[in-house]
Every structure is written in C-alpha cells, then in structure tokens.
Amino acid sequence: MVDASIFSNDKNHLIIPPLSTFYDRIAQPMAWTIFRLAVGGMLVIEGWPKIMAPFAQVGFVEKLGFFPGWLWSPTLAVLQVLGGLLIALGLFTRPAALANGVMLAITLYFHMANPYGDAFLTQAGIDAGGAFLFAAFGGGYLSLDRLMFRKQF
C-alpha cells in the first residue's frame, strides 16, 4: 500500500522487527490521516462562527496591526474554514497548512503576549503545530494530493 514512508522503520532499529511492514503500510498512513482530519476539522469548527459573523474579528486583527480590519477579518475566516477543509481532505495540503500555520502562529503570539487564564498552550498553539507539521511533510499517503496528482503539494 505504501511505497515510501515519511519516517523510517528500519527493522534493525525496532524492538519487534516483524512489525516494520505493519508500521509502513498501515499504522503510519492511518495515523497521519487521522491527525490530518483532526487538525483540519478543528480549523473548520473554530472558523465556522467567524464565517457566520465575518466582521466580528475586526477589532482583534486591527489590534494585531493588520489594517484594514474589515478586509482581514473575513479573509482570515475564509482562510481558516477553507484551509481546514483542504487540510482535512489532503488537497493542496502544504500551501493550506502553511497559510493557516502562519495565521495561527500570529494568534498564538498575541495570546502569549496578552495571556488569559492559566492555559499554558492555547488551541491556536496546538493547531499551529499541526499545521506546520503538514506544511513540512505534506498530507501523507492517504491524501487527495497523492490520489489526484500522484505527488504531494
């Protein structure tokens, strides 16, 4: 099922060497897909209220220094929802993940500079980490990028 794995499962480095094929062909592609669905799904869930009220974030984006807020607020809402869908589907994964990763890193920076509550890592930080991971490694074997284009974006 898998030609090449993102991470090496050299039999010489595994505690149970016969599981190498299982890791390469089943475990890693499935784990990568499940994680991609989780990150993309969370972006869609978090972005949907922003789509329903596209100008609700105007003050927030202007406080970050992005002017005009009336332009950036709906743009970021669309980026989050559309990017989340693309990541979940594994379609144009790297560009969508990079754009969302940058947006979420800026949001994380804002939350670290202006903390609220006792949360060490906000949802933006978790999503940003996942988005940058997909920006670096792509959508994986079970993605529409590989199915449609026979390569990864």
Coordinates of N, CA and C in Angstrom, one line a residue:
M1 N 0.8 -1.2 0.0 CA 0.0 0.0 0.0 C 0.8 1.3 0.0
V2 N 2.0 1.3 0.7 CA 2.8 2.5 0.8 C 4.2 2.2 0.2
D3 N 4.6 3.0 -0.8 CA 5.9 2.9 -1.4 C 7.0 3.3 -0.4
A4 N 6.9 4.5 0.1 CA 7.9 5.1 0.9 C 7.2 5.8 2.1
S5 N 7.8 5.5 3.3 CA 7.2 6.1 4.5 C 7.9 7.5 4.8
I6 N 7.2 8.3 5.4 CA 7.7 9.6 5.8 C 8.8 9.4 6.8
F7 N 8.6 8.5 7.7 CA 9.6 8.2 8.8 C 10.1 6.8 8.6
S8 N 11.4 6.6 8.8 CA 12.0 5.3 8.5 C 11.6 4.3 9.6
N9 N 11.3 3.1 9.2 CA 11.0 2.0 10.1 C 12.0 0.8 9.8
D10 N 13.3 1.2 9.9 CA 14.3 0.2 9.6 C 14.2 -0.9 10.6
K11 N 14.2 -2.2 10.1 CA 14.0 -3.3 11.0 C 15.1 -3.4 12.1
N12 N 16.2 -2.9 11.8 CA 17.4 -3.0 12.7 C 17.2 -2.1 14.0
H13 N 16.2 -1.2 13.9 CA 16.0 -0.2 14.9 C 14.7 -0.4 15.7
L14 N 14.0 -1.4 15.4 CA 12.7 -1.7 16.0 C 12.9 -2.8 17.1
I15 N 12.1 -2.7 18.1 CA 12.1 -3.7 19.2 C 11.5 -5.0 18.7
I16 N 10.4 -4.9 17.9 CA 9.8 -6.0 17.3 C 9.9 -5.9 15.8
P17 N 11.0 -6.3 15.2 CA 11.3 -6.1 13.8 C 10.2 -6.6 12.8
P18 N 9.5 -7.7 13.1 CA 8.5 -8.1 12.1 C 7.3 -7.1 11.9
L19 N 7.2 -6.1 12.8 CA 6.1 -5.1 12.7 C 6.5 -4.0 11.7
S20 N 7.7 -4.0 11.2 CA 8.1 -3.0 10.3 C 7.1 -2.8 9.1
T21 N 6.7 -3.8 8.5 CA 5.7 -3.7 7.4 C 4.4 -3.2 7.8
F22 N 3.9 -3.6 9.0 CA 2.7 -3.1 9.6 C 2.8 -1.6 9.8
Y23 N 3.9 -1.1 10.3 CA 4.1 0.3 10.6 C 4.1 1.1 9.3
D24 N 4.8 0.6 8.3 CA 4.9 1.3 7.0 C 3.6 1.3 6.2
R25 N 2.9 0.2 6.2 CA 1.8 0.1 5.3 C 0.4 0.4 5.9
I26 N 0.3 0.3 7.3 CA -1.0 0.5 7.9 C -0.9 1.6 9.0
A27 N -0.1 1.5 10.0 CA -0.1 2.3 11.1 C 0.2 3.8 10.8
Q28 N 1.3 4.0 10.1 CA 1.7 5.4 9.8 C 0.7 6.1 8.8
P29 N 0.3 5.5 7.7 CA -0.6 6.2 6.9 C -2.0 6.5 7.6
M30 N -2.4 5.6 8.4 CA -3.7 5.8 9.1 C -3.5 6.9 10.2
A31 N -2.4 6.8 10.9 CA -2.2 7.8 12.0 C -2.1 9.2 11.4
W32 N -1.3 9.3 10.3 CA -1.2 10.6 9.6 C -2.5 11.1 9.1
T33 N -3.3 10.2 8.6 CA -4.7 10.6 8.1 C -5.6 11.1 9.2
I34 N -5.6 10.3 10.3 CA -6.4 10.7 11.4 C -6.0 12.0 12.0
F35 N -4.7 12.3 12.1 CA -4.2 13.5 12.6 C -4.5 14.7 11.7
R36 N -4.4 14.4 10.4 CA -4.8 15.5 9.4 C -6.3 15.8 9.5
L37 N -7.1 14.8 9.6 CA -8.6 15.0 9.8 C -8.9 15.8 11.1
A38 N -8.1 15.5 12.2 CA -8.3 16.2 13.4 C -7.9 17.7 13.3
V39 N -6.8 18.0 12.8 CA -6.3 19.4 12.6 C -7.2 20.1 11.7
G40 N -7.5 19.6 10.5 CA -8.4 20.2 9.6 C -9.8 20.4 10.1
G41 N -10.3 19.4 10.8 CA -11.6 19.5 11.4 C -11.7 20.6 12.5
M42 N -10.7 20.7 13.3 CA -10.6 21.7 14.3 C -10.6 23.1 13.7
L43 N -9.9 23.3 12.7 CA -9.8 24.6 12.0 C -11.2 25.0 11.4
V44 N -11.9 24.0 10.9 CA -13.3 24.2 10.3 C -14.2 24.6 11.5
I45 N -14.1 23.8 12.6 CA -15.0 24.1 13.7 C -14.8 25.4 14.3
E46 N -13.5 25.8 14.5 CA -13.2 27.1 15.0 C -13.5 28.2 14.1
G47 N -13.4 28.0 12.8 CA -13.6 29.1 11.8 C -15.0 29.3 11.4
W48 N -15.9 28.3 11.6 CA -17.3 28.4 11.2 C -18.0 29.6 11.9
P49 N -17.9 29.8 13.2 CA -18.5 31.0 13.7 C -18.0 32.3 13.1
K50 N -16.7 32.3 12.7 CA -16.2 33.5 12.1 C -16.8 33.7 10.7
I51 N -17.1 32.7 10.0 CA -17.8 32.8 8.7 C -19.2 33.4 8.9
M52 N -19.9 32.9 10.0 CA -21.2 33.4 10.3 C -21.3 34.9 10.7
A53 N -20.2 35.3 11.3 CA -20.1 36.8 11.6 C -18.7 37.3 11.2
P54 N -18.6 37.5 9.9 CA -17.3 37.8 9.3 C -16.5 39.0 9.8
F55 N -17.3 40.0 10.3 CA -16.7 41.2 10.8 C -16.5 41.3 12.3
A56 N -16.7 40.2 13.0 CA -16.6 40.1 14.4 C -15.2 40.2 14.9
Q57 N -14.2 39.9 14.1 CA -12.8 39.9 14.5 C -12.1 41.2 14.0
V58 N -12.8 42.2 13.6 CA -12.2 43.5 13.1 C -11.3 44.1 14.1
G59 N -11.8 44.2 15.3 CA -11.0 44.8 16.4 C -9.8 44.0 16.8
F60 N -9.9 42.7 16.8 CA -8.8 41.8 17.1 C -7.7 41.9 16.0
V61 N -8.0 41.9 14.8 CA -7.0 42.0 13.7 C -6.3 43.3 13.7
E62 N -7.1 44.4 14.0 CA -6.5 45.7 14.0 C -5.6 45.9 15.2
K63 N -5.9 45.2 16.3 CA -5.1 45.3 17.5 C -3.8 44.5 17.2
L64 N -3.8 43.5 16.3 CA -2.6 42.8 15.9 C -1.8 43.7 14.9
G65 N -2.4 44.7 14.4 CA -1.6 45.6 13.5 C -2.0 45.4 12.0
F66 N -3.0 44.6 11.7 CA -3.4 44.3 10.3 C -4.6 45.2 10.0
F67 N -4.3 46.2 9.1 CA -5.3 47.2 8.7 C -5.5 47.0 7.2
P68 N -6.7 47.2 6.7 CA -8.0 47.5 7.4 C -8.6 46.2 8.0
G69 N -9.1 46.3 9.1 CA -9.7 45.1 9.8 C -10.9 44.6 9.0
W70 N -11.7 45.4 8.4 CA -12.8 45.0 7.6 C -12.4 44.0 6.5
L71 N -11.2 44.1 6.0 CA -10.7 43.3 4.9 C -10.1 42.0 5.5
W72 N -9.3 42.1 6.6 CA -8.6 40.9 7.1 C -9.5 40.0 7.9
S73 N -10.5 40.5 8.6 CA -11.4 39.7 9.4 C -12.1 38.6 8.5
P74 N -12.8 39.0 7.5 CA -13.4 37.9 6.7 C -12.4 37.1 5.9
T75 N -11.2 37.7 5.5 CA -10.2 36.9 4.8 C -9.7 35.8 5.7
L76 N -9.4 36.1 7.0 CA -8.9 35.1 7.9 C -10.0 34.0 8.2
A77 N -11.3 34.4 8.2 CA -12.4 33.5 8.5 C -12.4 32.4 7.3
V78 N -12.3 33.0 6.1 CA -12.3 32.1 4.9 C -11.1 31.2 4.9
L79 N -9.9 31.8 5.2 CA -8.7 31.0 5.3 C -8.8 29.9 6.2
Q80 N -9.4 30.1 7.4 CA -9.5 29.1 8.4 C -10.4 28.0 8.0
V81 N -11.6 28.3 7.5 CA -12.5 27.3 7.1 C -12.1 26.5 5.8
L82 N -11.7 27.3 4.8 CA -11.3 26.7 3.5 C -10.0 25.9 3.7
G83 N -9.1 26.5 4.4 CA -7.8 25.8 4.7 C -8.0 24.6 5.5
G84 N -8.9 24.6 6.5 CA -9.2 23.4 7.3 C -9.8 22.3 6.5
L85 N -10.7 22.7 5.6 CA -11.2 21.6 4.7 C -10.2 21.0 3.8
L86 N -9.3 21.9 3.2 CA -8.2 21.4 2.3 C -7.3 20.5 3.1
I87 N -6.9 20.9 4.3 CA -6.0 20.0 5.1 C -6.7 18.7 5.4
A88 N -8.0 18.7 5.8 CA -8.7 17.5 6.2 C -8.8 16.6 5.0
L89 N -9.0 17.1 3.8 CA -9.1 16.3 2.6 C -7.7 15.9 2.1
G90 N -6.7 16.6 2.5 CA -5.3 16.3 2.0 C -5.2 16.9 0.6
L91 N -5.8 18.0 0.2 CA -5.8 18.6 -1.1 C -5.1 19.9 -1.0
F92 N -4.0 20.1 -1.7 CA -3.2 21.3 -1.6 C -2.8 21.5 -0.2
T93 N -2.4 20.4 0.4 CA -2.1 20.4 1.9 C -1.0 21.3 2.3
R94 N 0.1 21.3 1.7 CA 1.2 22.2 2.2 C 0.9 23.7 2.1
P95 N 0.4 24.2 1.0 CA 0.1 25.6 1.0 C -1.0 26.0 2.0
A96 N -2.1 25.2 2.1 CA -3.1 25.5 3.0 C -2.6 25.4 4.5
A97 N -1.8 24.4 4.8 CA -1.2 24.3 6.1 C -0.3 25.4 6.4
L98 N 0.5 25.8 5.5 CA 1.5 26.9 5.7 C 0.7 28.2 6.0
A99 N -0.3 28.5 5.2 CA -1.1 29.8 5.4 C -1.7 29.7 6.8
N100 N -2.3 28.6 7.1 CA -3.0 28.5 8.4 C -2.0 28.5 9.6
G101 N -0.9 27.9 9.4 CA 0.2 27.9 10.4 C 0.7 29.3 10.7
V102 N 0.9 30.1 9.7 CA 1.3 31.5 9.9 C 0.3 32.2 10.7
M103 N -1.0 32.1 10.2 CA -2.1 32.8 10.9 C -2.2 32.4 12.3
L104 N -2.1 31.1 12.6 CA -2.2 30.6 14.0 C -1.0 30.9 14.8
A105 N 0.2 31.0 14.2 CA 1.4 31.4 15.0 C 1.2 32.9 15.4
I106 N 0.7 33.7 14.6 CA 0.5 35.1 14.9 C -0.6 35.2 16.1
T107 N -1.6 34.4 16.0 CA -2.6 34.3 17.0 C -2.0 33.8 18.3
L108 N -1.2 32.8 18.2 CA -0.5 32.3 19.4 C 0.4 33.3 20.1
Y109 N 1.1 34.1 19.2 CA 2.0 35.2 19.8 C 1.1 36.2 20.5
F110 N 0.0 36.5 19.9 CA -0.9 37.5 20.6 C -1.4 37.0 21.9
H111 N -1.8 35.7 22.0 CA -2.3 35.1 23.2 C -1.1 35.0 24.3
M112 N 0.1 34.8 23.8 CA 1.2 34.7 24.8 C 1.5 36.1 25.3
A113 N 1.4 37.1 24.5 CA 1.7 38.5 24.9 C 0.6 39.1 25.7
N114 N -0.6 38.6 25.5 CA -1.8 39.1 26.2 C -2.5 37.9 26.8
P115 N -1.9 37.2 27.9 CA -2.5 36.0 28.4 C -3.8 36.1 29.0
Y116 N -4.6 35.1 28.9 CA -5.9 35.0 29.6 C -6.0 33.6 30.3
G117 N -6.3 33.6 31.5 CA -6.5 32.3 32.2 C -5.1 31.6 32.5
D118 N -5.2 30.4 32.9 CA -4.0 29.7 33.3 C -3.5 28.7 32.2
A119 N -4.1 28.8 31.0 CA -3.8 27.9 29.9 C -2.3 28.1 29.5
F120 N -1.5 27.1 29.5 CA -0.2 27.2 29.0 C -0.1 27.3 27.5
L121 N -0.9 26.4 26.9 CA -0.9 26.4 25.4 C -2.3 26.4 24.9
T122 N -2.6 27.5 24.2 CA -4.0 27.6 23.7 C -4.3 26.7 22.5
Q123 N -5.5 26.6 22.1 CA -5.9 25.8 20.9 C -5.1 26.3 19.7
A124 N -4.9 27.6 19.6 CA -4.1 28.1 18.5 C -2.7 27.5 18.4
G125 N -2.1 27.3 19.5 CA -0.8 26.7 19.5 C -0.8 25.3 19.1
I126 N -1.8 24.5 19.5 CA -1.9 23.1 19.1 C -2.1 23.0 17.6
D127 N -3.1 23.8 17.1 CA -3.4 23.8 15.7 C -2.2 24.3 14.9
A128 N -1.5 25.3 15.4 CA -0.3 25.9 14.6 C 0.7 24.8 14.5
G129 N 1.0 24.1 15.5 CA 2.0 23.0 15.5 C 1.6 21.9 14.4
G130 N 0.3 21.5 14.5 CA -0.2 20.6 13.5 C -0.1 21.1 12.1
A131 N -0.5 22.4 11.9 CA -0.4 22.9 10.5 C 1.0 23.0 10.0
F132 N 1.9 23.4 10.8 CA 3.3 23.5 10.4 C 3.9 22.1 10.1
L133 N 3.4 21.1 10.8 CA 3.8 19.7 10.6 C 3.4 19.3 9.2
F134 N 2.1 19.6 8.8 CA 1.6 19.2 7.5 C 2.3 20.1 6.4
A135 N 2.6 21.3 6.7 CA 3.3 22.2 5.8 C 4.7 21.6 5.4
A136 N 5.3 21.0 6.4 CA 6.6 20.4 6.2 C 6.6 19.1 5.5
F137 N 5.7 18.2 5.9 CA 5.7 16.8 5.4 C 4.6 16.5 4.4
G138 N 3.6 17.4 4.2 CA 2.5 17.1 3.3 C 1.4 16.3 3.9
G139 N 0.5 15.9 3.0 CA -0.7 15.3 3.5 C -0.6 13.8 3.8
G140 N 0.5 13.2 3.4 CA 0.7 11.8 3.6 C 0.2 10.9 2.5
Y141 N 0.3 9.6 2.7 CA -0.1 8.7 1.6 C -1.6 8.7 1.3
L142 N -2.4 8.8 2.3 CA -3.9 8.7 2.1 C -4.4 10.1 1.9
S143 N -4.0 10.9 0.9 CA -4.4 12.2 0.7 C -4.9 12.4 -0.8
L144 N -5.7 13.4 -1.0 CA -6.2 13.6 -2.4 C -5.0 14.1 -3.2
D145 N -4.0 14.8 -2.6 CA -2.9 15.2 -3.4 C -2.2 14.0 -4.1
R146 N -2.0 12.9 -3.4 CA -1.4 11.7 -3.9 C -2.3 11.0 -4.9
L147 N -3.6 11.0 -4.6 CA -4.6 10.3 -5.4 C -4.8 11.0 -6.7
M148 N -5.0 12.3 -6.7 CA -5.3 13.1 -7.9 C -4.0 13.5 -8.7
F149 N -3.0 13.9 -8.1 CA -1.8 14.4 -8.8 C -0.6 13.4 -8.8
R150 N -0.7 12.3 -8.1 CA 0.4 11.4 -7.9 C 1.6 12.0 -7.3
K151 N 1.4 13.1 -6.6 CA 2.5 13.7 -5.8 C 1.9 14.5 -4.7
Q152 N 2.8 15.1 -3.9 CA 2.3 15.9 -2.7 C 2.6 17.3 -2.9
F153 N 1.7 18.2 -2.6 CA 2.0 19.6 -2.6 C 2.6 20.0 -1.3

